[in-house]
Amino acid sequence: MTIQQLQYVLEVTKTGSVSKAARNLYLSQPNLSNAIKNLEHELGITIFERTTMGMQLTGNGQRLVQKAASIMEDIADITSGMNEGEECSFRLVYPRYVPAFEAFMDLCRKYEEMPHLHFSCFIGDGERQVEALYRNLCDLAVYLDYGSSNFRRLCLDLHVKYEIFKKTKFYIQLSENHPLLKEEKFDVGKLRDYPYVAFADLLDRDAYWMPWEEIVNPDRLICVQSTSSRASLVANSNAFSIVLPHSDEYNREHGVVQLPFENKTVTVGVLYSMDRKLSPFAKEYLDYLKLRMDF
């Protein structure tokens, strides 16, 4: 018998369905079913009965679940006790959005003298953010919402809270010396004559491609994987990109300018587990993020 098998039993009990539990646990349904069958064989009992109402616990199954829940509480207490010395702990997952990192940097600067400092941030998008929260690998995620209903359903299934934080416009990012900025009137349509710098994943070239048909020529495309690479390319060429707003500090440092792209908006949301309250550090981070976005 393993802790993992007990977690599987508790998840099936919670959802009343092997298929739902498998999806929540990121397992295949056959693997989950086999793990429970192996546990039943080891203990010599039947844990679940399949009924028209879903998976129902037997009498032995109910006793097992009570003990399993108690064991998981003890494990949580042990883990909590091991972390008592970590006075400053905050884990963030954020998209490729510069103000989200700048706010994290602000938080780090405030607490850098603390004797016990455990801050971390990782880049992640969409489902990876929800999975990290479900598995308690982070405390907060910043999410760029393009209106996916499937994502909202995933959040509900994995007990992740989604809240709208702020709406913001897209901007056109150009070099300070771009030829179009020297013309008497900036003509956005002329951007189709210049290369477009887009984010793209190695295994999914179109992962971050957004069809700005009126200004982007899909035959003139440069793909990168980081904001610093994008800014460097734009600053040192006549290529352009479409970005969420950056601070004046960032633009000056990288030698770029940004112009509002009318009628194009995105929602910045925050994600956190419904089972865990936001820590004071998470709330303070959101205050810094708001300041960075209100530049």
Coordinates of C-alpha atoms in Angstrom, one line a residue:
M1 CA 0.0 0.0 0.0
T2 CA 1.3 3.5 -0.9
I3 CA 0.4 7.1 -0.1
Q4 CA -0.3 7.5 -3.8
Q5 CA -2.9 4.7 -3.8
L6 CA -4.7 6.3 -0.8
Q7 CA -4.8 9.6 -2.7
Y8 CA -6.4 7.8 -5.7
V9 CA -9.1 6.3 -3.4
L10 CA -9.8 9.7 -1.9
E11 CA -10.1 11.4 -5.3
V12 CA -12.5 8.7 -6.6
T13 CA -14.5 9.1 -3.4
K14 CA -14.6 12.9 -3.9
T15 CA -15.7 12.8 -7.5
G16 CA -17.7 9.6 -7.5
S17 CA -16.2 8.7 -10.9
V18 CA -13.1 6.9 -12.0
S19 CA -12.9 9.0 -15.2
K20 CA -13.3 12.3 -13.4
A21 CA -10.7 11.3 -10.8
A22 CA -8.3 10.2 -13.6
R23 CA -8.6 13.5 -15.3
N24 CA -8.1 15.4 -12.1
L25 CA -5.0 13.3 -11.3
Y26 CA -3.6 13.5 -14.8
L27 CA -3.7 9.7 -15.1
S28 CA -5.2 7.4 -17.7
Q29 CA -8.4 5.7 -16.5
P30 CA -6.9 2.2 -16.9
N31 CA -3.9 3.1 -14.8
L32 CA -6.1 4.5 -12.0
S33 CA -8.4 1.5 -12.1
N34 CA -5.5 -0.9 -12.0
A35 CA -3.9 0.9 -9.0
I36 CA -7.2 0.6 -7.0
K37 CA -7.6 -3.1 -8.0
N38 CA -4.1 -3.8 -6.8
L39 CA -4.8 -2.1 -3.5
E40 CA -8.1 -4.1 -3.1
H41 CA -6.1 -7.3 -3.9
E42 CA -3.4 -6.4 -1.3
L43 CA -5.9 -5.6 1.4
G44 CA -8.3 -8.4 0.5
I45 CA -11.4 -6.1 0.4
T46 CA -13.7 -4.4 -2.1
I47 CA -13.4 -0.6 -1.8
F48 CA -15.9 0.6 -4.4
E49 CA -19.1 -0.7 -6.0
R50 CA -20.2 0.6 -9.4
T51 CA -23.8 1.8 -9.3
T52 CA -26.1 4.0 -11.4
M53 CA -25.2 6.8 -9.0
G54 CA -21.5 6.4 -9.7
M55 CA -18.8 4.8 -7.6
Q56 CA -20.0 4.0 -4.1
L57 CA -17.9 3.0 -1.1
T58 CA -18.5 -0.4 0.5
G59 CA -18.5 -0.7 4.3
N60 CA -14.8 -1.6 4.1
G61 CA -14.2 1.2 1.7
Q62 CA -15.7 3.7 4.1
R63 CA -13.4 2.6 6.9
L64 CA -10.4 2.8 4.6
V65 CA -11.3 6.3 3.5
Q66 CA -11.6 7.5 7.1
K67 CA -8.2 6.1 7.9
A68 CA -6.7 7.5 4.6
A69 CA -8.1 11.0 5.3
S70 CA -6.5 10.8 8.8
I71 CA -3.2 9.7 7.3
M72 CA -3.2 12.6 4.7
E73 CA -3.9 15.1 7.5
D74 CA -0.9 13.8 9.5
I75 CA 1.3 14.1 6.4
A76 CA 0.1 17.7 5.9
D77 CA 0.9 18.4 9.6
I78 CA 4.4 17.0 9.2
T79 CA 5.0 19.0 6.0
S80 CA 3.8 22.1 7.8
G81 CA 6.1 21.5 10.7
M82 CA 9.1 21.1 8.5
N83 CA 8.3 24.5 7.0
E84 CA 7.9 26.5 10.2
G85 CA 11.2 28.2 9.7
E86 CA 10.3 29.6 6.3
E87 CA 9.1 33.0 7.3
C88 CA 8.9 34.3 3.8
S89 CA 7.5 31.9 1.2
F90 CA 5.8 32.8 -2.1
R91 CA 5.6 30.8 -5.3
L92 CA 4.5 32.4 -8.5
V93 CA 3.7 31.1 -12.0
Y94 CA 3.4 33.8 -14.6
P95 CA 3.1 34.1 -18.4
R96 CA 5.5 35.9 -20.7
Y97 CA 4.3 39.3 -19.3
V98 CA 7.0 41.7 -18.2
P99 CA 5.0 43.6 -15.5
A100 CA 4.2 40.3 -13.8
F101 CA 7.9 39.7 -13.3
E102 CA 8.6 43.3 -12.4
A103 CA 6.1 43.0 -9.6
F104 CA 7.8 39.9 -8.4
M105 CA 11.1 41.8 -8.4
D106 CA 9.5 44.5 -6.3
L107 CA 8.4 42.0 -3.7
C108 CA 11.9 40.4 -3.7
R109 CA 13.5 43.8 -3.1
K110 CA 11.3 44.5 -0.1
Y111 CA 12.1 41.2 1.7
E112 CA 15.7 40.6 0.5
E113 CA 17.1 41.1 4.0
M114 CA 14.9 38.5 5.7
P115 CA 16.8 35.6 7.2
H116 CA 14.4 33.0 5.8
L117 CA 13.5 33.9 2.3
H118 CA 11.9 31.4 -0.1
F119 CA 10.5 33.1 -3.2
S120 CA 10.3 31.5 -6.6
C121 CA 8.8 32.3 -10.0
F122 CA 8.3 30.2 -13.1
I123 CA 6.9 30.8 -16.5
G124 CA 3.8 28.8 -17.4
D125 CA 0.6 29.3 -19.3
G126 CA -3.0 27.9 -19.2
E127 CA -3.4 24.3 -18.2
R128 CA 0.1 24.2 -16.7
Q129 CA -0.8 26.9 -14.3
V130 CA -3.9 25.1 -13.2
E131 CA -2.0 21.9 -12.7
A132 CA 0.7 23.6 -10.6
L133 CA -2.0 25.1 -8.3
Y134 CA -3.9 21.8 -8.0
R135 CA -0.6 20.0 -7.1
N136 CA 0.3 22.7 -4.6
L137 CA 3.4 23.6 -6.6
C138 CA 2.6 27.4 -6.5
D139 CA 0.6 29.9 -4.5
L140 CA -0.6 32.2 -7.3
A141 CA -0.7 32.3 -11.1
V142 CA -1.1 35.3 -13.4
Y143 CA -3.2 34.3 -16.4
L144 CA -3.8 36.0 -19.7
D145 CA -7.4 35.3 -20.6
Y146 CA -8.3 35.1 -24.3
G147 CA -11.8 33.8 -23.6
S148 CA -11.5 30.1 -23.5
S149 CA -14.5 28.4 -21.9
N150 CA -12.7 25.1 -21.7
F151 CA -10.1 26.8 -19.4
R152 CA -12.9 28.0 -17.1
R153 CA -14.3 24.5 -16.8
L154 CA -10.8 23.0 -16.1
C155 CA -10.5 25.5 -13.2
L156 CA -13.8 24.4 -11.7
D157 CA -12.9 20.7 -12.1
L158 CA -9.6 21.2 -10.3
H159 CA -10.9 23.5 -7.6
V160 CA -9.0 26.5 -8.8
K161 CA -10.4 30.0 -8.4
Y162 CA -10.2 32.4 -11.3
E163 CA -10.6 36.1 -10.8
I164 CA -10.5 39.0 -13.3
F165 CA -7.7 41.3 -12.2
K166 CA -7.5 44.0 -14.9
K167 CA -8.2 44.5 -18.6
T168 CA -5.5 46.0 -20.7
K169 CA -4.9 46.9 -24.3
F170 CA -2.3 45.5 -26.7
Y171 CA 0.5 47.8 -27.9
I172 CA 2.7 47.9 -31.0
Q173 CA 6.3 47.6 -30.0
L174 CA 8.9 49.3 -32.3
S175 CA 12.5 50.4 -32.2
E176 CA 13.1 54.0 -31.2
N177 CA 14.6 54.5 -34.7
H178 CA 11.9 52.7 -36.7
P179 CA 11.4 54.3 -40.2
L180 CA 7.6 54.6 -39.7
L181 CA 8.1 56.8 -36.6
K182 CA 9.9 59.3 -38.7
E183 CA 7.0 59.8 -41.0
E184 CA 4.6 62.8 -40.5
K185 CA 1.8 60.4 -39.6
F186 CA 2.1 56.9 -38.4
D187 CA 0.4 54.5 -40.7
V188 CA -0.3 51.2 -38.9
G189 CA -1.1 49.4 -42.2
K190 CA 2.5 49.9 -43.4
L191 CA 3.6 47.4 -40.7
R192 CA 2.8 44.6 -43.1
D193 CA 6.0 45.6 -45.0
Y194 CA 8.1 44.7 -42.0
P195 CA 8.8 41.4 -40.2
Y196 CA 6.7 40.5 -37.1
V197 CA 8.3 39.0 -34.0
A198 CA 6.1 36.3 -32.3
F199 CA 6.4 33.9 -29.5
A200 CA 6.4 30.2 -30.4
D201 CA 7.1 27.0 -28.7
L202 CA 9.6 24.5 -30.2
L203 CA 7.0 21.8 -30.4
D204 CA 4.1 24.0 -31.3
R205 CA 5.1 26.8 -33.6
D206 CA 1.6 28.4 -33.5
A207 CA 1.3 28.2 -29.7
Y208 CA 1.5 32.0 -29.2
W209 CA 0.5 33.1 -32.7
M210 CA -2.3 35.6 -32.8
P211 CA -3.6 36.5 -36.3
W212 CA -3.3 40.3 -36.4
E213 CA -4.4 40.2 -40.0
E214 CA -4.6 43.9 -40.6
I215 CA -0.9 44.5 -39.8
V216 CA 0.9 41.2 -39.8
N217 CA 2.2 39.5 -42.9
P218 CA 2.4 35.8 -42.1
D219 CA 5.1 35.3 -44.7
R220 CA 7.4 37.6 -42.7
L221 CA 7.6 36.0 -39.3
I222 CA 10.4 35.7 -36.7
C223 CA 9.7 33.3 -33.8
V224 CA 11.4 33.6 -30.4
Q225 CA 10.8 32.1 -26.9
S226 CA 11.6 35.0 -24.5
T227 CA 10.6 38.6 -23.9
S228 CA 14.3 39.7 -23.8
S229 CA 14.9 38.1 -27.2
R230 CA 11.9 39.8 -28.6
A231 CA 12.8 43.2 -27.3
S232 CA 16.4 42.8 -28.5
L233 CA 15.3 41.9 -32.0
V234 CA 12.8 44.8 -32.2
A235 CA 15.3 47.3 -30.8
N236 CA 18.0 46.3 -33.2
S237 CA 16.0 45.9 -36.4
N238 CA 13.0 47.3 -38.2
A239 CA 10.9 44.3 -37.1
F240 CA 8.0 44.9 -34.8
S241 CA 5.9 43.0 -32.3
I242 CA 2.5 43.3 -30.5
V243 CA 2.8 43.3 -26.7
L244 CA 1.0 44.0 -23.5
P245 CA 2.0 47.3 -22.0
H246 CA 5.5 47.6 -20.5
S247 CA 6.7 50.2 -18.1
D248 CA 8.5 53.3 -19.3
E249 CA 11.5 52.0 -17.4
Y250 CA 11.5 48.8 -19.4
N251 CA 11.1 50.6 -22.7
R252 CA 13.9 53.0 -22.1
E253 CA 16.2 50.2 -20.9
H254 CA 15.6 48.2 -24.1
G255 CA 15.5 51.0 -26.6
V256 CA 11.9 50.4 -27.7
V257 CA 8.6 52.4 -27.8
Q258 CA 5.0 51.2 -27.7
L259 CA 2.0 52.6 -29.4
P260 CA -1.6 51.7 -28.5
F261 CA -3.3 49.2 -30.8
E262 CA -6.9 50.4 -30.8
N263 CA -9.8 48.0 -30.0
K264 CA -7.5 45.1 -29.0
T265 CA -7.8 44.1 -25.4
V266 CA -7.0 41.2 -23.1
T267 CA -8.0 40.3 -19.6
V268 CA -5.3 39.7 -17.0
G269 CA -6.6 37.2 -14.4
V270 CA -5.3 35.6 -11.2
L271 CA -5.6 32.0 -10.2
Y272 CA -5.3 30.4 -6.8
S273 CA -6.5 27.2 -5.1
M274 CA -10.0 27.3 -3.6
D275 CA -8.7 25.1 -0.8
R276 CA -5.9 27.5 0.3
K277 CA -6.3 31.2 1.2
L278 CA -4.1 33.8 -0.5
S279 CA -1.1 34.4 1.7
P280 CA -0.1 38.0 2.7
F281 CA 2.8 37.8 0.3
A282 CA 0.5 36.8 -2.6
K283 CA -1.8 39.8 -1.7
E284 CA 1.2 42.1 -1.5
Y285 CA 2.4 40.8 -4.9
L286 CA -0.9 41.7 -6.4
D287 CA -0.6 45.2 -5.1
Y288 CA 2.7 45.5 -6.8
L289 CA 1.3 44.1 -10.0
K290 CA -1.5 46.7 -10.0
L291 CA 1.0 49.4 -9.6
R292 CA 3.1 48.1 -12.4
M293 CA 0.1 47.8 -14.7
D294 CA -1.1 51.3 -13.7
F295 CA 2.2 52.9 -14.8

